[in-house]
CSV table of C-alpha atoms in Angstrom, one decimal:
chain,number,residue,atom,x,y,z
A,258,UNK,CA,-20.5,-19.7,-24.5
A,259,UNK,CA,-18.9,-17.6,-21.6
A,260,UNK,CA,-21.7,-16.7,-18.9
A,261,UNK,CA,-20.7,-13.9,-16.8
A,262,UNK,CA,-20.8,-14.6,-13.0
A,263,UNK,CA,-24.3,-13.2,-11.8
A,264,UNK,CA,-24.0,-10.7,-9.5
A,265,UNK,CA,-23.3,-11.2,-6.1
A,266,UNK,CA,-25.7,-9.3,-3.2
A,267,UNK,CA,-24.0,-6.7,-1.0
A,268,UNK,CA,-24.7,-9.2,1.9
A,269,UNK,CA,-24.4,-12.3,0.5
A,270,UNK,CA,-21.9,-14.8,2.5
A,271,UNK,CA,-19.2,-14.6,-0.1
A,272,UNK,CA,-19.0,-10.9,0.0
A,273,UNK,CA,-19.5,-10.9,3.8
A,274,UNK,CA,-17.0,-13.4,4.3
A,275,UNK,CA,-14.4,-11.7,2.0
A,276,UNK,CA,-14.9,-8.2,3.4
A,277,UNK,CA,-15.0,-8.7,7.4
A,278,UNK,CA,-11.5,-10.5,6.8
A,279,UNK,CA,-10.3,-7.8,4.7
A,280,UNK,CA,-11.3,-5.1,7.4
A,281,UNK,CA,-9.7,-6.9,10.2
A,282,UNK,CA,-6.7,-8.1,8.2
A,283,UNK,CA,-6.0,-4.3,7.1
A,284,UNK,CA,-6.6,-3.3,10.9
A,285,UNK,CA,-4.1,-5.3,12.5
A,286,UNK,CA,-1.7,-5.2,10.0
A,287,UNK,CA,-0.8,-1.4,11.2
A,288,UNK,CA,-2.1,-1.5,14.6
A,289,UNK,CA,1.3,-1.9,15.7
A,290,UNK,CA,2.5,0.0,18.7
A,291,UNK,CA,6.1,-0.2,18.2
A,292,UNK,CA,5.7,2.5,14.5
A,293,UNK,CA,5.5,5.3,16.9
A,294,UNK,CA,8.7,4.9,19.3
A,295,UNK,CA,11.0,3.0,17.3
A,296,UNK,CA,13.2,5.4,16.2
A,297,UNK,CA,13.2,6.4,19.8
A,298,UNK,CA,14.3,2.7,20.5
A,299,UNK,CA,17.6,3.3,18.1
A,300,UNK,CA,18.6,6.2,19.3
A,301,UNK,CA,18.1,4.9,23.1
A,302,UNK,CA,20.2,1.8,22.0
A,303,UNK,CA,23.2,4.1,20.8
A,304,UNK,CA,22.5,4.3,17.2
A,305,UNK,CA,23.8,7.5,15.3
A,306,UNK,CA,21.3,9.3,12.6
A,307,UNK,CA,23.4,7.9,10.0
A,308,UNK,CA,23.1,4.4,11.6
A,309,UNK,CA,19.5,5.0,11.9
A,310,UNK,CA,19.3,6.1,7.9
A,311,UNK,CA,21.4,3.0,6.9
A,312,UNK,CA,18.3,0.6,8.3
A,313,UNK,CA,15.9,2.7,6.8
A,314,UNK,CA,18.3,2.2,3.7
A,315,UNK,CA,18.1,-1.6,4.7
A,316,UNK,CA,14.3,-1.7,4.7
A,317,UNK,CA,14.4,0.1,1.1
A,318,UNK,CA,16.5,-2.2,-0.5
A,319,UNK,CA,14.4,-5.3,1.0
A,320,UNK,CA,11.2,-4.4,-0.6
A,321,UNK,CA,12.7,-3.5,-4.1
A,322,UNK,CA,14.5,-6.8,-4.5
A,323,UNK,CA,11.6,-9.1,-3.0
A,324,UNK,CA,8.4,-6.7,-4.1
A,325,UNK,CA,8.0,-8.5,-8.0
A,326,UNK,CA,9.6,-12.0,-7.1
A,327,UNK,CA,7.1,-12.5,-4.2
A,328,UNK,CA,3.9,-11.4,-6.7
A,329,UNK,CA,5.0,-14.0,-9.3
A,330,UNK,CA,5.2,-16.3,-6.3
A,331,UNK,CA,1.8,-15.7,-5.2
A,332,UNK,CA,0.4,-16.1,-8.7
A,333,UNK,CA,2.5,-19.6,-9.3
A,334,UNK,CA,1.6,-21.0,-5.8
A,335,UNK,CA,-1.2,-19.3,-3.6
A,336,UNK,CA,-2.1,-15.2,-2.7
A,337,UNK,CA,-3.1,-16.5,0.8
A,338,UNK,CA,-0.3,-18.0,1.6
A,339,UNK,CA,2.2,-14.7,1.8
A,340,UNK,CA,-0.8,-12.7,3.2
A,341,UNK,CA,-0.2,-15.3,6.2
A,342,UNK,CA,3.0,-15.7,6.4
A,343,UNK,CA,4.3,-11.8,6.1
A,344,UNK,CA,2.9,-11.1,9.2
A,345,UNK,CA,5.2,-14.0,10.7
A,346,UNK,CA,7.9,-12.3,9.2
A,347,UNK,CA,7.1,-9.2,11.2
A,348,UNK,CA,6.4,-10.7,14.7
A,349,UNK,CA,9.7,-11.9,14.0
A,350,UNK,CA,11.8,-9.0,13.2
A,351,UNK,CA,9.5,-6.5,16.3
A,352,UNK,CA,10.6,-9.3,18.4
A,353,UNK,CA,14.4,-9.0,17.8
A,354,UNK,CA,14.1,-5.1,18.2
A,355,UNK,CA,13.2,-5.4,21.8
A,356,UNK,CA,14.6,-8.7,23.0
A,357,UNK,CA,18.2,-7.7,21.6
A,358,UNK,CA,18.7,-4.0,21.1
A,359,UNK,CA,21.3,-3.6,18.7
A,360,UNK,CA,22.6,-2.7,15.1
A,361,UNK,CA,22.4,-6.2,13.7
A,362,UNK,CA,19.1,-6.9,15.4
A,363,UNK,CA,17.5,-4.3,14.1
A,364,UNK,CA,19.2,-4.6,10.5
A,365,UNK,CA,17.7,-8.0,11.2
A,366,UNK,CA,14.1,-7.0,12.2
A,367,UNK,CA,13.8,-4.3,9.0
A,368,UNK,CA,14.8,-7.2,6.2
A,369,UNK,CA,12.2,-9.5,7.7
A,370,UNK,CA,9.8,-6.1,8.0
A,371,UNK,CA,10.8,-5.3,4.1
A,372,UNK,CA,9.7,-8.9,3.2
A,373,UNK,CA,6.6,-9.0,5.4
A,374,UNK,CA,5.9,-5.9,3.0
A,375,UNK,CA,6.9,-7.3,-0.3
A,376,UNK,CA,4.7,-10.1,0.6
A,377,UNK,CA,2.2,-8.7,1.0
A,378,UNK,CA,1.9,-6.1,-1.8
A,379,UNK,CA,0.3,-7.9,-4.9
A,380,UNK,CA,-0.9,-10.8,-3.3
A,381,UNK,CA,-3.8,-8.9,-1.1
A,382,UNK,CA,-4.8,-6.7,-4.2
A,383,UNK,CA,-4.7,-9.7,-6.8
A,384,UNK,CA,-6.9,-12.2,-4.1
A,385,UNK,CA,-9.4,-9.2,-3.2
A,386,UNK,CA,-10.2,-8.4,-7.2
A,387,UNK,CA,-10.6,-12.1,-8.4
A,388,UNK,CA,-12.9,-13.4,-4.8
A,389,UNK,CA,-15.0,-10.3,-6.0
A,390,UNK,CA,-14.3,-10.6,-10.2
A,391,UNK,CA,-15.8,-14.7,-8.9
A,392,UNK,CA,-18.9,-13.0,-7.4
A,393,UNK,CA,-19.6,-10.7,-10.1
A,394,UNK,CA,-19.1,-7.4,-7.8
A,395,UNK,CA,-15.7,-6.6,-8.9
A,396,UNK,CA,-17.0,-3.1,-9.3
A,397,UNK,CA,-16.7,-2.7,-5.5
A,398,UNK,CA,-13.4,-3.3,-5.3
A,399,UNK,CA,-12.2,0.5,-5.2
A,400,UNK,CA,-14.8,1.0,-2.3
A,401,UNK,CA,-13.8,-2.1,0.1
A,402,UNK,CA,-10.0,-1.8,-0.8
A,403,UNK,CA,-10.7,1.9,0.1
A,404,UNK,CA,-12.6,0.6,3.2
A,405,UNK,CA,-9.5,-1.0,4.3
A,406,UNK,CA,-7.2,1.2,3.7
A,407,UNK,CA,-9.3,3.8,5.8
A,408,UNK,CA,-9.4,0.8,8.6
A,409,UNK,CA,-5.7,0.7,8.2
A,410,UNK,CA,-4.9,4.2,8.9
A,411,UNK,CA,-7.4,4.1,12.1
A,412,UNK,CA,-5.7,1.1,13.3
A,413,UNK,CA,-2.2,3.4,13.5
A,414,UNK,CA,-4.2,6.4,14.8
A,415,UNK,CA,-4.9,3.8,17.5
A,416,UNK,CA,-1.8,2.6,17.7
A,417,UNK,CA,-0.2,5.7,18.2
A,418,UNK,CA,-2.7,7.1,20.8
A,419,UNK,CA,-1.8,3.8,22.8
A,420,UNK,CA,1.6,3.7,22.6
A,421,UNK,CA,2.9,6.7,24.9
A,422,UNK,CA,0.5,5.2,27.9
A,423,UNK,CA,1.6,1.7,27.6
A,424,UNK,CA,5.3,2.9,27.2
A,425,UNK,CA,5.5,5.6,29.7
A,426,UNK,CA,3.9,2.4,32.1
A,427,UNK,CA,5.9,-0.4,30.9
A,428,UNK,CA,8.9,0.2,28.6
A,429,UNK,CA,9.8,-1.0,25.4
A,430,UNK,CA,9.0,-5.1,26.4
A,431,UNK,CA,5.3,-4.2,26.6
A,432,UNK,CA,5.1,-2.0,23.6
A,433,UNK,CA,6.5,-5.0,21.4
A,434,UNK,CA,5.2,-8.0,22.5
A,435,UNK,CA,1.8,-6.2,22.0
A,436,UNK,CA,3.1,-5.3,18.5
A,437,UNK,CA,4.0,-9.1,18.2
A,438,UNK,CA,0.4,-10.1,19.1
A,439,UNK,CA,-1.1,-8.1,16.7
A,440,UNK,CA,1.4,-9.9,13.9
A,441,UNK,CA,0.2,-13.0,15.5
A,442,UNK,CA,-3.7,-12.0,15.0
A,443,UNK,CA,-2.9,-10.7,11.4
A,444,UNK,CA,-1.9,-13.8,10.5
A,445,UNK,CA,-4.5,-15.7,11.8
A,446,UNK,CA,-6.8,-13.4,10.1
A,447,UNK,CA,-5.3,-14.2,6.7
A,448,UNK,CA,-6.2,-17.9,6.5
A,449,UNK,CA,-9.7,-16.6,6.6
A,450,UNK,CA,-9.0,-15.5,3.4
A,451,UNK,CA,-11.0,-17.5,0.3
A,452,UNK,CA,-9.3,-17.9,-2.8
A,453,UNK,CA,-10.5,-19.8,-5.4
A,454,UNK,CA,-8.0,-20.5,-8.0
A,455,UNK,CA,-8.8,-20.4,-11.9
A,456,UNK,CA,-6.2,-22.9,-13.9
A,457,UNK,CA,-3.5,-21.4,-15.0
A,458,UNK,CA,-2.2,-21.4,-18.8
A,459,UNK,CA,-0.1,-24.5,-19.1
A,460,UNK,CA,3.1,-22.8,-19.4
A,461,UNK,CA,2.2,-20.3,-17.0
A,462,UNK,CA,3.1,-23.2,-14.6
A,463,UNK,CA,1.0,-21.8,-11.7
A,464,UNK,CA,-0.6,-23.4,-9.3
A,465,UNK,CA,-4.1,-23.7,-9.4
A,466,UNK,CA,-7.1,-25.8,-8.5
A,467,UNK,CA,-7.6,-28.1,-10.7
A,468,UNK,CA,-11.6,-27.3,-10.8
A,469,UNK,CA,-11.2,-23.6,-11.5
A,470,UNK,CA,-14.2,-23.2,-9.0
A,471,UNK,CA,-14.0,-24.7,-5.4
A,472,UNK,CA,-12.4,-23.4,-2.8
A,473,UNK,CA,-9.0,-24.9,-2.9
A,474,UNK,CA,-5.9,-24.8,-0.5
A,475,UNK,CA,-4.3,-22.6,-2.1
A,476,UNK,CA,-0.7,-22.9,-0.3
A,477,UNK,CA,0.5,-25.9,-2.4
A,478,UNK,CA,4.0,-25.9,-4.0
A,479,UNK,CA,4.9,-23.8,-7.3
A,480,UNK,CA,7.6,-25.9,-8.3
A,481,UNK,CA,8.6,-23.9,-11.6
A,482,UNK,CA,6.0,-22.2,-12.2
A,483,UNK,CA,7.6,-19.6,-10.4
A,484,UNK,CA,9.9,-18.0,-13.3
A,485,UNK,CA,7.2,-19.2,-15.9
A,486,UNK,CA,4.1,-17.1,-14.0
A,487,UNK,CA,6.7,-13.8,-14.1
A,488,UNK,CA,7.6,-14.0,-17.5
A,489,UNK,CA,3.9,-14.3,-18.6
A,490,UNK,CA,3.0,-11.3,-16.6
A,491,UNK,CA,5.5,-9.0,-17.9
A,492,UNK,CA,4.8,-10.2,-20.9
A,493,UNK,CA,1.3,-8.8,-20.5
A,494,UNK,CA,2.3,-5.4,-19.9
A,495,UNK,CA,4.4,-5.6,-23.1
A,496,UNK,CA,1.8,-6.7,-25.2
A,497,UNK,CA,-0.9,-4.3,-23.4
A,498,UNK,CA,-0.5,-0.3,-23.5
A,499,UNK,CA,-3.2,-0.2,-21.2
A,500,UNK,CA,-2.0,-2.3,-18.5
A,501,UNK,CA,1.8,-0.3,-18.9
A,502,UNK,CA,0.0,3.0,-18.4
A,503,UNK,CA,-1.7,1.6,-15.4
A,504,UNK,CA,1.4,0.3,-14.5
A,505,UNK,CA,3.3,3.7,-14.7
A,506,UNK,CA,0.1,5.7,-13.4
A,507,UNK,CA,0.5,3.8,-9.7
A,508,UNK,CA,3.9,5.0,-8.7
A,509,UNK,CA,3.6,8.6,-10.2
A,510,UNK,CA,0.6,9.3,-8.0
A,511,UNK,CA,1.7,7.3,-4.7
A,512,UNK,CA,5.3,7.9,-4.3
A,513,UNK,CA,5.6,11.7,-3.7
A,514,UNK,CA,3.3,12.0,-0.9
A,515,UNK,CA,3.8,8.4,0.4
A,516,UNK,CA,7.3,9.7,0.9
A,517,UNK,CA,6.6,13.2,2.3
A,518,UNK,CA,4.6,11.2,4.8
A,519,UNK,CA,7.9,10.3,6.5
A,520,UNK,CA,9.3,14.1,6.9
A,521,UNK,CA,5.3,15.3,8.6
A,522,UNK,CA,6.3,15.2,11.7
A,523,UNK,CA,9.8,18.0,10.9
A,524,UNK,CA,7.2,20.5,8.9
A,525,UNK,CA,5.1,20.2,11.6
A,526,UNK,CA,7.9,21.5,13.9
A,527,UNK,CA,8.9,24.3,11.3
A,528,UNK,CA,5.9,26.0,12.0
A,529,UNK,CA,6.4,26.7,15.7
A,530,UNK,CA,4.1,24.3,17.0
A,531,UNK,CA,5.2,22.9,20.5
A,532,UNK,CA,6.7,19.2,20.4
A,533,UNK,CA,2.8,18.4,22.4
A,534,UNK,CA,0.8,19.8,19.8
A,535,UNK,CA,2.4,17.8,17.2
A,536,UNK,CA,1.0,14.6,17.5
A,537,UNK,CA,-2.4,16.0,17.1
A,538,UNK,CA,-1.4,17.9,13.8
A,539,UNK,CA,-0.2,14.5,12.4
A,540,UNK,CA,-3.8,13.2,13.9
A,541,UNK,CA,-5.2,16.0,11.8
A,542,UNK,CA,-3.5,14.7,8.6
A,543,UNK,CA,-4.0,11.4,8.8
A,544,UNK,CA,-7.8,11.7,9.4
A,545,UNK,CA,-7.3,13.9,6.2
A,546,UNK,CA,-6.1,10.6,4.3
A,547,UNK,CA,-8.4,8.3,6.2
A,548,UNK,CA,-11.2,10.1,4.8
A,549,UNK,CA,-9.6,9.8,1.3
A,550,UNK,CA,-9.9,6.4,1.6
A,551,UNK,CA,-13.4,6.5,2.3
A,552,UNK,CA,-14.5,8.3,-0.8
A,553,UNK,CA,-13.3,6.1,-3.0
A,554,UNK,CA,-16.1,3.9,-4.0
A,555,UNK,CA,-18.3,7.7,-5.2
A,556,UNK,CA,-15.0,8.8,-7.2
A,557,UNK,CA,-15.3,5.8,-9.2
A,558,UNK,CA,-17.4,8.1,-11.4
A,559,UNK,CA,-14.6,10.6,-12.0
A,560,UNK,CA,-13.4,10.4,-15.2
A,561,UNK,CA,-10.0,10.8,-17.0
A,562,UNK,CA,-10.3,14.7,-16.8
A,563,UNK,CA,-11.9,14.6,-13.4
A,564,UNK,CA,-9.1,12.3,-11.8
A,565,UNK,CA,-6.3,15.3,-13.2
A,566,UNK,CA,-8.1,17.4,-11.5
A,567,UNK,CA,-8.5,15.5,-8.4
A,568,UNK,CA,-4.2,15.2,-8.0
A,569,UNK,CA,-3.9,19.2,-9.4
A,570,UNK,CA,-5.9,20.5,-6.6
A,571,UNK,CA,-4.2,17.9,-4.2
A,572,UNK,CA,-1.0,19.6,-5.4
A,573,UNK,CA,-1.7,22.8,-5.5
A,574,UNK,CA,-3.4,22.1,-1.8
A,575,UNK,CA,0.2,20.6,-0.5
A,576,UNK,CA,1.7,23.8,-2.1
A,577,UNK,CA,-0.2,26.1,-0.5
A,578,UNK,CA,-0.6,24.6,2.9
A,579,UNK,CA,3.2,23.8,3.2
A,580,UNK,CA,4.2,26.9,2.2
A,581,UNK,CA,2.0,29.0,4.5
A,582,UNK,CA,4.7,27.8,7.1
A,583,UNK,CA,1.6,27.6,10.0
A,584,UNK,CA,-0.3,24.7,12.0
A,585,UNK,CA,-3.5,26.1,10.1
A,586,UNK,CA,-1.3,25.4,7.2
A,587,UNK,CA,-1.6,21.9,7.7
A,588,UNK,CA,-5.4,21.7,7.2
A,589,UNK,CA,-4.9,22.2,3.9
A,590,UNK,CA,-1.9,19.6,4.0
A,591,UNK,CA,-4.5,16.9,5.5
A,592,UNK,CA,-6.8,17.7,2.7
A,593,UNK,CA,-3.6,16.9,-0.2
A,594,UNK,CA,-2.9,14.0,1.6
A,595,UNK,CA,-6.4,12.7,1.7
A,596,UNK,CA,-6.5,13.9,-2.2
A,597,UNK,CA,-3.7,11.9,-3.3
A,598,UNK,CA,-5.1,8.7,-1.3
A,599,UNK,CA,-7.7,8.9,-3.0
A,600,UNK,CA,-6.2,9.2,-6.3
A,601,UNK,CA,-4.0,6.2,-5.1
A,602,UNK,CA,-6.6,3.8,-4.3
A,603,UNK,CA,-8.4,4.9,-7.7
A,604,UNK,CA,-5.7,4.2,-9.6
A,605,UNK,CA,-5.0,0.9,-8.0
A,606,UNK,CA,-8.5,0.1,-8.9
A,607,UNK,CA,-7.7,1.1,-13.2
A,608,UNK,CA,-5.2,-1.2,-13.0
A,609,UNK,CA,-6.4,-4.4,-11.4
A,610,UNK,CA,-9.6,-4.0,-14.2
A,611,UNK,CA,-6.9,-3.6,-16.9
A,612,UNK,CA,-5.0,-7.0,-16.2
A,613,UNK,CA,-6.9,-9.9,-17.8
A,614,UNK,CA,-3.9,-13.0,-17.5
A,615,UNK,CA,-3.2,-14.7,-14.6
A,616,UNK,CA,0.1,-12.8,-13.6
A,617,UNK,CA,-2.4,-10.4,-11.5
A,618,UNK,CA,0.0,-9.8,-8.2
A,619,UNK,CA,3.0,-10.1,-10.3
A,620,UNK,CA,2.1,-6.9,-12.0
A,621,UNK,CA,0.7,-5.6,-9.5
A,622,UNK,CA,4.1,-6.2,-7.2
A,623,UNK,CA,6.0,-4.3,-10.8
A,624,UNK,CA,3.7,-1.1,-9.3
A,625,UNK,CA,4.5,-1.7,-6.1
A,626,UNK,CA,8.3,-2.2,-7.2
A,627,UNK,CA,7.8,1.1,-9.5
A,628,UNK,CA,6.5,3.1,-6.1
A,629,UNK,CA,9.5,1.8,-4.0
A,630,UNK,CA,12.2,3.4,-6.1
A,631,UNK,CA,10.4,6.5,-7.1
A,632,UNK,CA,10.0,7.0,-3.0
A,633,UNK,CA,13.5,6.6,-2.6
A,634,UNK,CA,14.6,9.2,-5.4
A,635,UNK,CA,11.7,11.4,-3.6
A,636,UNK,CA,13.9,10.6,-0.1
A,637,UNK,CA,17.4,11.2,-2.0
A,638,UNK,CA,16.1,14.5,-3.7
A,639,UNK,CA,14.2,16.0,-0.5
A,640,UNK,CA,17.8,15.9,1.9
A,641,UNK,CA,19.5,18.6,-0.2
A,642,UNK,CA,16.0,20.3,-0.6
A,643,UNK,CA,15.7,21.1,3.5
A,644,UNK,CA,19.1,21.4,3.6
A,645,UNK,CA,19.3,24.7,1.7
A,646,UNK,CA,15.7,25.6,2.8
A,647,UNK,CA,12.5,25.0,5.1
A,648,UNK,CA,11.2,22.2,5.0
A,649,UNK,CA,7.5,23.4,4.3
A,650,UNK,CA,9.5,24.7,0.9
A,651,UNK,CA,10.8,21.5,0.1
A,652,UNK,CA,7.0,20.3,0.7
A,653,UNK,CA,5.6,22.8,-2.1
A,654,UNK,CA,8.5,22.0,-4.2
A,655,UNK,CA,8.1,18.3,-4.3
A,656,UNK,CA,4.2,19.1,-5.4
A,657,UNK,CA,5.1,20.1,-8.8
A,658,UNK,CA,6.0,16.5,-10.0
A,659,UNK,CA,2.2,15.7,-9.1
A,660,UNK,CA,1.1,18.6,-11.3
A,661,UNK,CA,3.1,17.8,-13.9
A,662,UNK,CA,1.7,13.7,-13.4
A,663,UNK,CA,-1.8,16.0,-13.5
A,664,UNK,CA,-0.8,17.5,-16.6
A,665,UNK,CA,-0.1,14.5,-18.4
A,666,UNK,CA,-3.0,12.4,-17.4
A,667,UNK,CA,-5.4,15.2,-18.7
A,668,UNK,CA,-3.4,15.9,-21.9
A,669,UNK,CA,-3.4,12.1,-23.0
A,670,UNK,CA,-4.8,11.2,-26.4
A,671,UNK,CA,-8.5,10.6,-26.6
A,672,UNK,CA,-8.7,6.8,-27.0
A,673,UNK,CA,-9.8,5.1,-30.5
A,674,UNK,CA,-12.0,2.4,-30.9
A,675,UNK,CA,-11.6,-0.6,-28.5
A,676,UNK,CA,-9.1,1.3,-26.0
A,677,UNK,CA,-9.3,2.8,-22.5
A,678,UNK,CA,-11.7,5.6,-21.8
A,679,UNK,CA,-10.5,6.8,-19.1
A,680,UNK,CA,-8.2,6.3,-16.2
A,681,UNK,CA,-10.8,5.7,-13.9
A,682,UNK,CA,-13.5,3.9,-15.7
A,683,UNK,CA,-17.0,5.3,-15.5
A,684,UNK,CA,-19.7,2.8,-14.3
């Protein structure tokens, strides 16, 4: 007979444990003080805007080839290990920025920064759903991942408040050595991490514990479990409509406004603000996503119809406020964005309880690998869009494909017996 785990108390030491780690982990991995003035950095060093577009191509290209090897990875040998070693990856790559400024240093710097990303997408969300699936309080998992995210998005607030003092005072040296640091603490953070391995299916090949229940290492060797752990995901999503749906749901809600994220800062400038009042409009939005975040763990109870309407009045909000062409426009800009964050960590959430197999980051990193070309069509298609017009119109153009995402969510068939009821489960 299977026993389900009993449920763990919201303070018990497991919990405790898994969530302060989780916090500071997501903290540190954006408080990084170079985000802000790197682009500065290029363009100081000589770097044209097509140069500057090529490493951003770079960066691209690095997470879309590594994003689903590194998940299989994590399942066949360990989800603590990458969640360590990305942030290596990155103190490595900020610390050829500033200690030699130039095109193949930074080319450099953003492959090691697009597999410190890869690594780490997958790996976290698989380790985070199973410690808590293990402690029977896997039903928090939207609300602490949303947590995190919100302590993520305070830690770049931070960052960017700190980084015109520190750089005005000391220069580019100081502003990356204290982004190395904080890649140094990240990582130190992640060995904090438990994870406690279930056995894998034989010919999954992954790399377990051997007792399915103590705490194990966790960083051993996959050997060739590797391609074996991969197949066996995918082949989940094949056999599972469910999980494919999920699967599909992730990048059609992140992508659009993950990638309009980028351009914030030029539709901020359309609407005559001065270059010193910008900052504090992008402060404006990003508090606007940061309190997304921290309604996830309520909108659990939204159902399928309830989460359409959650990314239709997101949309329509983006529309609206973009189009207004104002800074009081962008109030309503901060609310989309904190709309479609929400939706974002939701559906994150559907599909971590839809994958039952043990190729959990694998198919999670297939999302993740989903999101990453969907942003870059979203970057392709929004160039001509400001070209011919503002950019607050290419803003409310670039909304319908979340209404029409909207759309199809609320139009799906009504489940039968024994499938899905909804894309964010009621509980």
């Amino acid at each position: 007979m299977t026993h389900s785990p009993v449920r763990a108390p919201v303070g018990a030491p497991g919990v405790r444990r898994l969530t302060t780690t989780l916090y500071g982990y997501a903290f540190l991995d954006e408080f990084v003080l170079l985000y802000p003035v790197y682009a500065l950095l290029f363009a100081d060093t000589g770097l044209s805007v097509g140069q500057t577009s090529s490493l951003f191509v770079i960066w691209s290209a690095t997470g879309v080839l590594l994003e689903v090897p590194s998940g299989a990875w994590a399942d066949a040998v360990s989800r603590r290990l990458p969640l360590w070693l990305g942030p290596l990856l990155g103190a490595a790559g900020f610390a050829l920025w500033v200690l030699f400024p130039s095109y193949g240093a930074f080319a450099a710097g953003f492959v090691l920064w697009g597999a410190r990303g890869a690594l780490g997408s997958g790996a976290l969300e698989a380790l985070v759903y199973e410690e808590l699936e293990r402690l029977g309080a896997a039903d928090r998992y939207a609300r602490l991942m949303g947590r995190a995210h919100a302590a993520g998005q305070a830690a770049a607030m931070t960052a960017m408040a700190l980084a015109g003092p520190v750089f005005a005072a000391y220069g580019y040296p100081a502003v990356g050595a204290a982004s190395v640091l904080a890649c140094l603490l990240c990582a130190a953070t992640a060995t904090r991490f438990p994870e406690h391995r279930a056995p894998a299916p034989a010919d999954a090949g992954a790399g377990a514990d051997s007792d399915g229940g103590g705490e194990g290492d966790g960083d051993g060797d996959g050997g060739e479990g590797w391609a074996a752990t991969l197949r066996a995901g995918l082949a989940e999503a094949r056999r599972d409509r469910s999980v494919r749906g999920a699967l599909l749901l992730v990048p059609a809600v992140a992508a659009v406004w993950g990638a309009l994220d980028e351009y914030t800062p030029l539709l901020a400038r359309d609407t005559g603000a001065p270059d010193a009042a910008i900052p504090h409009l992008l402060m404006m939005i990003w508090a606007g996503v940061t309190a997304g975040s921290l309604l996830a763990g309520p909108a659990e109870r939204l159902g399928r119809r309830g989460f359409a309407a959650l990314l239709a009045a997101s949309a329509l909000a983006l529309a609206a406020g973009a189009g207004t062409g104002t800074p009081a426009g962008l109030a309503l800009v901060a609310l989309a964005f904190g709309g479609f964050q929400l939706a974002t960590v939701l559906a994150d959430a559907r599909l971590q309880r839809r994958i039952e197999g043990t190729g959990r980051a694998t198919l999670t990193s297939v999302a993740g690998l989903g999101t990453e070309l969907a942003t870059i069509a979203v970057y392709l298609t929004y160039a001509p869009l400001a070209s011919a017009s503002a950019h607050g119109t290419a803003f409310a153009l670039l909304a319908v494909p979340c209404l029409v995402t909207a759309l199809l969510v609320a139009v799906r068939r009504r489940p039968r017996a024994g499938d899905s009821v909804a894309v964010v489960s009621r509980r």
